[in-house]
């Protein structure tokens, strides 16, 4: 079987178990493991966003994909870059047998389009590494106070850095020799048109700091409701991803549908900003660690933004604090403004993938018990389209409503099979607070914890507001 035939079979089913079975049965096909690794590993970058025009080979004796895998090494390792790398890619595409050329296109696009990102390691254990990502530890009083104790002993950095916890959509901007790649914390590519102001600003930074990764979150300056803005940004990325893979969709009704729901897409593209807090050398990012103190890295990205007068790349709100009381004051200020919270950081610490204790989240987290009033299937065309993936929930009085997802596969299947029985069941959710919009009260960043079959009455809006009030003071 040709690798492309296997991919077509895997695409034809939305069932995870069937996809895994197909890949497992054919896992030893020549070059398959390497093709999957090159396309899905977050450590492999080609820095080529568009496939060059090329003449498909008409020869029956063209090279197979193994030829391309060897040829890609110089592009991966940045031995050849820019136009030279594109010429190398064009040459390889024209030398390959047509079906192998299609595989090479998928590799360069970093997406085999088989819907198995999270399942590959079930077939090839440990093959795909996690994309490097530095998070922050959950709050505890001991970790929080330890940051200040360490700062008092540090002559170079006798303070702690407190930053607003941006609640946009997380992205790494990989800047390399004129190329800009935006990717999620899972290493998934984000698609936007080249001419938007955000890309212009990122290219300006590249003129000062090349071969680096700028870390931050995408927000819309025209939409203060962050959950709504995040949804719009996700819809825009999906639209441009569809165009990338299916250019014929450009004149379809997808754009019209988007604009009927959200308004003019061009307005949002002009308002797209990246609020950043770190700049990591590209090699350190790939290796998962950097020894440069955080204050130095933050100063670098701050300097670039200030020196260049950028308007679509901004640093997150940052304060240097010397006491726990000052940090808590900054946190309380964020809460009053309806923001998610703050993160306190050691100014002298390096960077490493994981959730180090030298970064601590000060964030409101609360649990509410709400009742099920409706169900939503997954998005058509995704692996969850046949399963309930979102629960529509309300408070006992009906004045607060929310629709969290994030259910595990077993729970989705159970809910789908038992919808009639489950309507009215109490569900425990976690969220980061309560919002009051034109549509009424809702929750921030909700996620499902469990079904509460032991409980019959949901929290009322009044009870939810009391729970929020009681956890706004950090006492753990």
Coordinates of C-alpha atoms in Angstrom, one line a residue:
X1 CA 0.0 0.0 0.0
X2 CA 1.2 3.5 -0.8
X3 CA 1.4 5.9 2.2
X4 CA -1.1 8.3 0.5
X5 CA -3.6 5.4 0.1
X6 CA -3.4 4.8 3.9
X7 CA -3.9 8.5 4.6
X8 CA -7.0 8.5 2.5
X9 CA -8.4 5.5 4.3
X10 CA -7.7 7.1 7.7
X11 CA -9.4 10.4 6.6
X12 CA -12.5 8.4 5.5
X13 CA -13.4 7.6 9.1
X14 CA -14.1 9.9 12.1
X15 CA -13.8 7.1 14.6
X16 CA -10.6 7.4 16.7
X17 CA -10.5 3.6 17.2
X18 CA -10.7 2.9 13.5
X19 CA -8.0 5.5 12.7
X20 CA -5.7 3.9 15.3
X21 CA -6.4 0.4 13.9
X22 CA -5.6 1.4 10.3
X23 CA -2.3 3.1 11.3
X24 CA -1.3 0.2 13.6
X25 CA -1.9 -2.4 10.9
X26 CA 0.3 -0.5 8.5
X27 CA 2.8 1.1 10.9
X28 CA 5.8 -0.6 9.2
X29 CA 5.2 0.8 5.7
X30 CA 8.5 2.1 4.3
X31 CA 9.1 5.8 5.4
X32 CA 5.7 6.1 7.1
X33 CA 7.1 6.7 10.6
X34 CA 9.5 9.3 9.3
X35 CA 6.8 11.1 7.3
X36 CA 4.6 11.3 10.4
X37 CA 7.4 12.5 12.5
X38 CA 8.5 15.3 10.1
X39 CA 4.9 16.5 9.7
X40 CA 3.9 16.4 13.3
X41 CA 7.0 17.0 15.5
X42 CA 7.0 20.5 17.0
X43 CA 10.8 20.4 16.9
X44 CA 10.9 20.1 13.1
X45 CA 10.5 23.4 11.3
X46 CA 10.8 24.1 7.5
X47 CA 10.0 27.9 7.6
X48 CA 8.2 27.6 4.3
X49 CA 4.6 28.7 4.4
X50 CA 3.6 28.3 0.7
X51 CA 4.3 25.5 -1.7
X52 CA 6.0 26.8 -4.8
X53 CA 4.5 26.3 -8.2
X54 CA 6.1 23.2 -9.8
X55 CA 5.6 20.8 -12.8
X56 CA 4.6 17.4 -11.5
X57 CA 6.9 14.7 -12.8
X58 CA 5.5 12.7 -15.8
X59 CA 8.2 10.1 -15.4
X60 CA 7.3 6.6 -14.2
X61 CA 10.7 6.3 -12.6
X62 CA 10.7 9.4 -10.4
X63 CA 12.2 9.3 -6.9
X64 CA 10.2 8.1 -3.9
X65 CA 9.6 10.0 -0.7
X66 CA 12.9 8.7 0.8
X67 CA 14.7 11.0 -1.6
X68 CA 12.8 14.0 -0.2
X69 CA 13.3 13.1 3.4
X70 CA 17.1 13.2 2.9
X71 CA 16.8 16.5 0.9
X72 CA 14.8 18.2 3.7
X73 CA 17.6 17.9 6.2
X74 CA 19.4 21.0 4.9
X75 CA 16.2 23.0 5.1
X76 CA 15.4 21.7 8.7
X77 CA 18.9 22.6 9.9
X78 CA 18.8 26.0 8.3
X79 CA 21.9 25.2 6.1
X80 CA 19.9 26.6 3.2
X81 CA 17.2 29.3 3.8
X82 CA 14.9 31.7 2.1
X83 CA 14.7 31.6 -1.7
X84 CA 17.4 28.9 -1.8
X85 CA 15.3 26.6 0.4
X86 CA 12.2 27.3 -1.8
X87 CA 14.2 26.3 -4.9
X88 CA 15.4 23.1 -3.3
X89 CA 11.8 22.3 -2.4
X90 CA 10.6 23.0 -6.0
X91 CA 13.4 20.7 -7.3
X92 CA 12.4 17.9 -5.0
X93 CA 8.7 18.2 -5.9
X94 CA 9.5 18.0 -9.6
X95 CA 11.8 14.9 -9.1
X96 CA 9.3 12.9 -7.1
X97 CA 6.6 10.6 -8.3
X98 CA 3.3 12.7 -8.2
X99 CA 1.8 10.8 -5.2
X100 CA 5.1 11.2 -3.3
X101 CA 5.1 14.9 -4.2
X102 CA 1.7 15.2 -2.5
X103 CA 3.1 13.6 0.6
X104 CA 6.0 16.2 0.6
X105 CA 3.4 19.0 0.4
X106 CA 1.7 17.6 3.5
X107 CA 5.0 17.4 5.3
X108 CA 5.9 21.0 4.5
X109 CA 2.4 22.1 5.6
X110 CA 3.0 20.3 8.9
X111 CA -0.4 18.6 8.7
X112 CA -1.1 15.2 7.2
X113 CA -4.9 15.9 7.5
X114 CA -5.6 12.5 9.0
X115 CA -7.1 13.8 12.3
X116 CA -4.8 11.9 14.5
X117 CA -2.6 14.5 16.2
X118 CA -3.3 13.2 19.8
X119 CA -3.4 9.5 18.8
X120 CA -0.1 9.1 17.0
X121 CA 1.8 8.2 20.1
X122 CA -0.7 5.4 20.8
X123 CA 0.7 3.7 17.7
X124 CA 4.3 4.9 17.9
X125 CA 5.0 5.5 21.6
X126 CA 7.0 8.6 22.3
X127 CA 7.4 9.5 18.6
X128 CA 5.9 13.0 18.8
X129 CA 7.4 15.3 21.4
X130 CA 5.3 17.9 23.2
X131 CA 5.7 21.4 21.9
X132 CA 7.9 23.5 24.3
X133 CA 5.7 25.6 26.6
X134 CA 6.4 27.3 29.9
X135 CA 3.4 27.7 32.1
X136 CA 3.0 28.7 35.7
X137 CA 2.4 26.7 38.9
X138 CA -1.0 26.9 40.5
X139 CA -1.1 29.2 43.5
X140 CA 0.0 28.1 46.9
X141 CA 0.9 30.5 49.7
X142 CA 4.3 28.7 50.2
X143 CA 5.4 29.0 46.6
X144 CA 4.1 32.6 46.4
X145 CA 6.0 33.8 49.5
X146 CA 9.2 31.8 48.4
X147 CA 9.5 34.1 45.3
X148 CA 9.8 37.1 47.6
X149 CA 12.2 35.4 50.0
X150 CA 14.5 34.5 47.1
X151 CA 14.3 38.0 45.7
X152 CA 15.5 39.5 49.0
X153 CA 18.7 37.5 48.7
X154 CA 19.3 38.5 45.1
X155 CA 21.4 41.7 44.7
X156 CA 20.9 41.8 40.9
X157 CA 17.1 41.2 41.0
X158 CA 15.8 42.2 44.4
X159 CA 12.1 42.2 43.2
X160 CA 9.5 40.0 41.7
X161 CA 7.7 40.6 38.4
X162 CA 3.9 40.7 38.4
X163 CA 2.1 40.6 35.0
X164 CA -1.6 40.6 34.0
X165 CA -2.6 37.1 33.0
X166 CA -3.7 37.6 29.4
X167 CA -6.8 35.7 28.6
X168 CA -6.6 35.8 24.9
X169 CA -5.5 32.8 22.7
X170 CA -1.9 31.7 23.3
X171 CA 0.6 31.8 20.4
X172 CA 4.3 31.5 19.8
X173 CA 5.6 33.7 17.0
X174 CA 8.6 32.0 15.4
X175 CA 10.7 34.7 13.7
X176 CA 13.4 33.4 11.3
X177 CA 15.0 35.0 8.3
X178 CA 11.9 36.9 7.1
X179 CA 9.5 34.0 7.9
X180 CA 6.8 34.3 10.5
X181 CA 5.1 31.2 11.9
X182 CA 2.4 31.5 14.5
X183 CA 1.7 28.3 16.4
X184 CA -0.4 27.2 19.4
X185 CA 1.0 25.7 22.6
X186 CA 0.4 22.3 21.0
X187 CA 2.5 23.3 17.9
X188 CA -0.5 23.7 15.5
X189 CA 0.0 26.3 12.8
X190 CA -2.2 29.4 12.8
X191 CA -3.2 30.9 9.5
X192 CA -3.7 34.7 8.8
X193 CA -3.2 36.7 5.6
X194 CA 0.4 38.1 5.2
X195 CA -0.6 41.8 4.9
X196 CA -2.1 42.4 8.3
X197 CA -0.6 45.0 10.7
X198 CA 0.3 42.3 13.2
X199 CA 2.7 40.6 10.7
X200 CA 4.2 43.9 9.8
X201 CA 5.1 44.5 13.4
X202 CA 6.5 41.1 13.9
X203 CA 8.7 41.6 10.9
X204 CA 10.0 44.8 12.4
X205 CA 11.0 42.9 15.6
X206 CA 12.8 40.4 13.3
X207 CA 15.0 43.3 12.1
X208 CA 16.4 43.5 15.7
X209 CA 16.1 40.0 17.0
X210 CA 16.2 37.2 14.4
X211 CA 16.0 33.5 15.0
X212 CA 13.8 33.9 18.1
X213 CA 10.4 33.0 19.5
X214 CA 8.2 35.7 20.9
X215 CA 5.6 34.4 23.3
X216 CA 2.2 36.0 23.9
X217 CA -1.5 35.9 23.3
X218 CA -3.7 37.1 20.4
X219 CA -6.4 39.6 21.3
X220 CA -8.8 41.9 19.4
X221 CA -8.5 45.6 20.3
X222 CA -12.1 46.1 19.0
X223 CA -13.7 43.4 21.2
X224 CA -13.2 43.7 25.0
X225 CA -15.2 40.6 25.7
X226 CA -12.2 38.1 25.7
X227 CA -14.2 34.9 25.4
X228 CA -16.1 36.3 22.4
X229 CA -12.9 37.7 20.9
X230 CA -11.2 34.3 21.2
X231 CA -14.1 32.7 19.4
X232 CA -13.8 35.2 16.6
X233 CA -10.0 34.7 16.3
X234 CA -10.5 30.9 16.1
X235 CA -13.1 31.3 13.4
X236 CA -10.8 33.5 11.4
X237 CA -7.9 31.1 11.7
X238 CA -10.2 28.2 10.6
X239 CA -11.4 30.2 7.5
X240 CA -7.8 30.9 6.4
X241 CA -6.7 27.3 7.1
X242 CA -9.5 26.1 4.9
X243 CA -8.3 28.5 2.1
X244 CA -4.8 27.1 2.5
X245 CA -5.9 23.6 2.0
X246 CA -8.8 24.2 -0.4
X247 CA -8.3 27.4 -2.4
X248 CA -11.6 26.7 -4.2
X249 CA -13.5 27.6 -1.0
X250 CA -12.5 31.3 -1.3
X251 CA -15.6 32.2 -3.3
X252 CA -18.0 30.0 -1.2
X253 CA -20.4 31.1 1.4
X254 CA -18.0 30.6 4.3
X255 CA -16.9 34.3 4.5
X256 CA -20.5 35.4 4.1
X257 CA -21.5 33.1 6.9
X258 CA -18.8 34.5 9.2
X259 CA -19.7 38.1 8.5
X260 CA -23.4 37.5 9.0
X261 CA -22.5 36.2 12.5
X262 CA -19.6 38.5 13.5
X263 CA -19.4 41.4 11.1
X264 CA -16.6 42.5 8.6
X265 CA -13.6 40.1 8.9
X266 CA -11.3 42.9 7.6
X267 CA -12.1 45.0 10.7
X268 CA -11.0 42.2 13.0
X269 CA -7.8 41.5 11.0
X270 CA -6.8 45.2 11.4
X271 CA -7.6 45.0 15.1
X272 CA -5.6 41.7 15.7
X273 CA -2.9 42.3 18.3
X274 CA -0.3 40.1 20.2
X275 CA 0.3 40.9 23.8
X276 CA 3.7 39.5 24.6
X277 CA 5.8 38.7 27.7
X278 CA 8.9 36.7 26.5
X279 CA 11.5 36.4 23.8
X280 CA 13.5 33.1 23.6
X281 CA 16.3 32.3 21.2
X282 CA 15.1 29.8 18.6
X283 CA 17.6 27.1 19.5
X284 CA 16.9 27.4 23.2
X285 CA 13.2 27.1 22.5
X286 CA 13.6 23.9 20.5
X287 CA 15.8 22.4 23.2
X288 CA 13.2 23.3 25.9
X289 CA 15.4 25.5 28.1
X290 CA 17.2 28.9 28.3
X291 CA 19.5 30.2 31.0
X292 CA 19.1 33.9 30.2
X293 CA 17.4 35.7 33.1
X294 CA 13.7 36.6 32.6
X295 CA 14.3 40.3 33.2
X296 CA 16.8 40.3 30.3
X297 CA 14.5 38.5 27.9
X298 CA 11.6 40.8 28.9
X299 CA 13.8 43.9 28.4
X300 CA 14.7 42.7 24.9
X301 CA 11.2 42.4 23.7
X302 CA 10.1 45.6 25.5
X303 CA 13.0 47.5 23.9
X304 CA 12.1 46.3 20.4
X305 CA 8.4 47.3 20.8
X306 CA 9.3 50.7 22.2
X307 CA 12.2 51.5 19.9
X308 CA 10.1 50.6 16.8
X309 CA 6.9 52.2 18.0
X310 CA 4.9 49.1 17.3
X311 CA 1.1 49.3 17.7
X312 CA -0.1 45.7 17.1
X313 CA 2.6 44.0 19.3
X314 CA 2.5 45.2 22.9
X315 CA 3.9 44.0 26.2
X316 CA 1.5 42.8 28.8
X317 CA 0.9 45.1 31.8
X318 CA 3.9 44.5 34.1
X319 CA 4.8 45.7 37.6
X320 CA 8.0 45.2 39.6
X321 CA 6.9 44.4 43.2
X322 CA 9.0 44.0 46.3
X323 CA 6.4 42.6 48.7
X324 CA 3.6 40.1 48.6
X325 CA 1.1 42.9 49.5
X326 CA 2.1 44.8 46.3
X327 CA 1.6 41.6 44.2
X328 CA -1.8 41.0 45.8
X329 CA -2.8 44.6 45.2
X330 CA -2.0 44.2 41.5
X331 CA -4.0 40.9 41.4
X332 CA -7.0 42.7 43.1
X333 CA -6.8 45.5 40.5
X334 CA -7.0 42.9 37.7
X335 CA -10.0 41.3 39.4
X336 CA -11.8 44.6 39.7
X337 CA -11.3 45.2 36.0
X338 CA -12.8 41.8 35.2
X339 CA -9.5 40.3 34.1
X340 CA -8.5 36.7 34.8
X341 CA -5.7 37.4 37.3
X342 CA -1.9 37.8 37.4
X343 CA 1.2 35.8 37.2
X344 CA 4.2 36.5 39.5
X345 CA 7.6 35.6 38.2
X346 CA 11.2 35.5 39.4
X347 CA 13.1 38.1 37.6
X348 CA 16.3 36.0 37.6
X349 CA 14.9 32.7 36.4
X350 CA 15.6 31.2 33.0
X351 CA 13.0 29.6 30.7
X352 CA 12.1 25.9 30.6
X353 CA 9.3 23.8 29.2
X354 CA 6.9 22.9 32.0
X355 CA 5.3 24.6 34.9
X356 CA 8.2 25.8 37.1
X357 CA 7.7 27.1 40.6
X358 CA 9.4 30.3 39.8
X359 CA 6.2 31.4 38.0
X360 CA 3.0 31.3 40.1
X361 CA -0.6 32.0 38.9
X362 CA -2.8 34.2 41.0
X363 CA -6.1 33.4 39.4
X364 CA -9.7 33.1 40.5
X365 CA -10.8 29.5 40.2
X366 CA -14.2 28.4 41.4
X367 CA -16.6 25.4 41.2
X368 CA -20.3 25.8 40.4
X369 CA -23.1 23.2 40.2
X370 CA -25.4 23.8 37.3
X371 CA -28.2 21.8 35.6
X372 CA -28.2 20.5 32.0
X373 CA -30.8 22.1 29.8
X374 CA -29.5 21.2 26.4
X375 CA -26.8 19.4 24.3
X376 CA -24.7 20.2 21.3
X377 CA -22.9 17.8 18.9
X378 CA -19.4 18.4 17.8
X379 CA -18.6 20.6 14.8
X380 CA -19.4 18.9 11.5
X381 CA -16.3 17.5 9.8
X382 CA -14.4 17.0 13.1
X383 CA -13.9 13.7 14.9
X384 CA -16.5 14.7 17.5
X385 CA -19.3 15.4 15.0
X386 CA -21.3 12.3 16.1
X387 CA -20.9 12.9 19.8
X388 CA -22.3 15.4 22.2
X389 CA -19.2 17.6 23.0
X390 CA -20.9 20.6 24.7
X391 CA -23.4 20.8 27.5
X392 CA -25.8 23.7 27.8
X393 CA -26.1 24.6 31.5
X394 CA -28.1 27.0 33.7
X395 CA -28.4 28.0 37.3
X396 CA -31.5 26.9 39.2
X397 CA -33.1 30.3 38.6
X398 CA -32.2 30.3 34.9
X399 CA -30.4 33.7 35.2
X400 CA -26.9 32.3 34.5
X401 CA -26.2 30.1 31.5
X402 CA -23.0 28.7 30.1
X403 CA -21.9 26.0 27.6
X404 CA -18.7 24.3 28.6
X405 CA -17.0 21.6 26.5
X406 CA -13.7 19.7 27.2
X407 CA -15.4 16.3 27.9
X408 CA -13.2 13.2 27.6
X409 CA -14.2 10.7 24.9
X410 CA -15.8 8.2 27.3
X411 CA -18.0 10.9 28.9
X412 CA -19.0 12.2 25.4
X413 CA -20.2 8.7 24.4
X414 CA -22.0 8.3 27.7
X415 CA -23.8 11.6 27.4
X416 CA -24.7 11.0 23.8
X417 CA -26.3 7.6 24.6
X418 CA -28.2 9.0 27.6
X419 CA -29.4 12.4 26.7
X420 CA -33.0 11.8 27.6
X421 CA -32.1 10.6 31.1
X422 CA -29.5 13.3 31.7
X423 CA -31.5 16.4 31.0
X424 CA -31.8 18.3 34.4
X425 CA -28.8 16.4 35.8
X426 CA -26.5 18.6 37.9
X427 CA -23.0 19.1 36.5
X428 CA -20.0 20.5 38.4
X429 CA -17.9 22.9 36.4
X430 CA -14.7 24.9 37.0
X431 CA -14.5 28.5 35.8
X432 CA -12.5 31.7 36.3
X433 CA -15.3 33.9 37.3
X434 CA -18.7 35.2 36.3
X435 CA -19.4 37.7 33.6
X436 CA -22.5 39.9 32.9
X437 CA -23.0 40.8 29.3
X438 CA -25.9 42.0 27.2
X439 CA -27.0 38.4 26.9
X440 CA -27.0 37.9 30.7
X441 CA -24.8 36.2 33.2
X442 CA -22.3 33.6 32.2
X443 CA -19.0 32.0 33.2
X444 CA -15.4 32.7 32.2
X445 CA -13.4 29.7 30.7
X446 CA -15.7 27.0 32.0
X447 CA -14.7 23.3 31.9
X448 CA -16.7 20.2 33.0
X449 CA -15.5 18.5 36.2
X450 CA -18.1 15.7 36.6
X451 CA -21.8 14.8 36.5
X452 CA -23.2 15.2 40.0
X453 CA -25.8 12.3 40.3
X454 CA -25.7 12.8 44.1
X455 CA -27.1 16.3 43.9
X456 CA -30.6 17.5 42.7
X457 CA -30.5 21.3 42.9
X458 CA -28.2 23.6 41.0
X459 CA -26.7 26.8 42.4
X460 CA -28.8 29.9 41.9
X461 CA -27.2 33.0 40.4
X462 CA -27.1 34.6 43.9
X463 CA -25.2 31.5 45.2
X464 CA -22.8 31.7 42.2
X465 CA -22.0 35.3 42.9
X466 CA -21.5 34.5 46.6
X467 CA -19.1 31.7 45.7
X468 CA -17.2 34.1 43.4
X469 CA -17.0 36.7 46.2
X470 CA -15.7 34.1 48.7
X471 CA -12.8 33.0 46.6
X472 CA -11.6 36.4 45.4
X473 CA -9.4 36.5 48.5
X474 CA -6.4 34.2 48.1
X475 CA -6.3 32.2 51.4
X476 CA -5.0 28.8 50.4

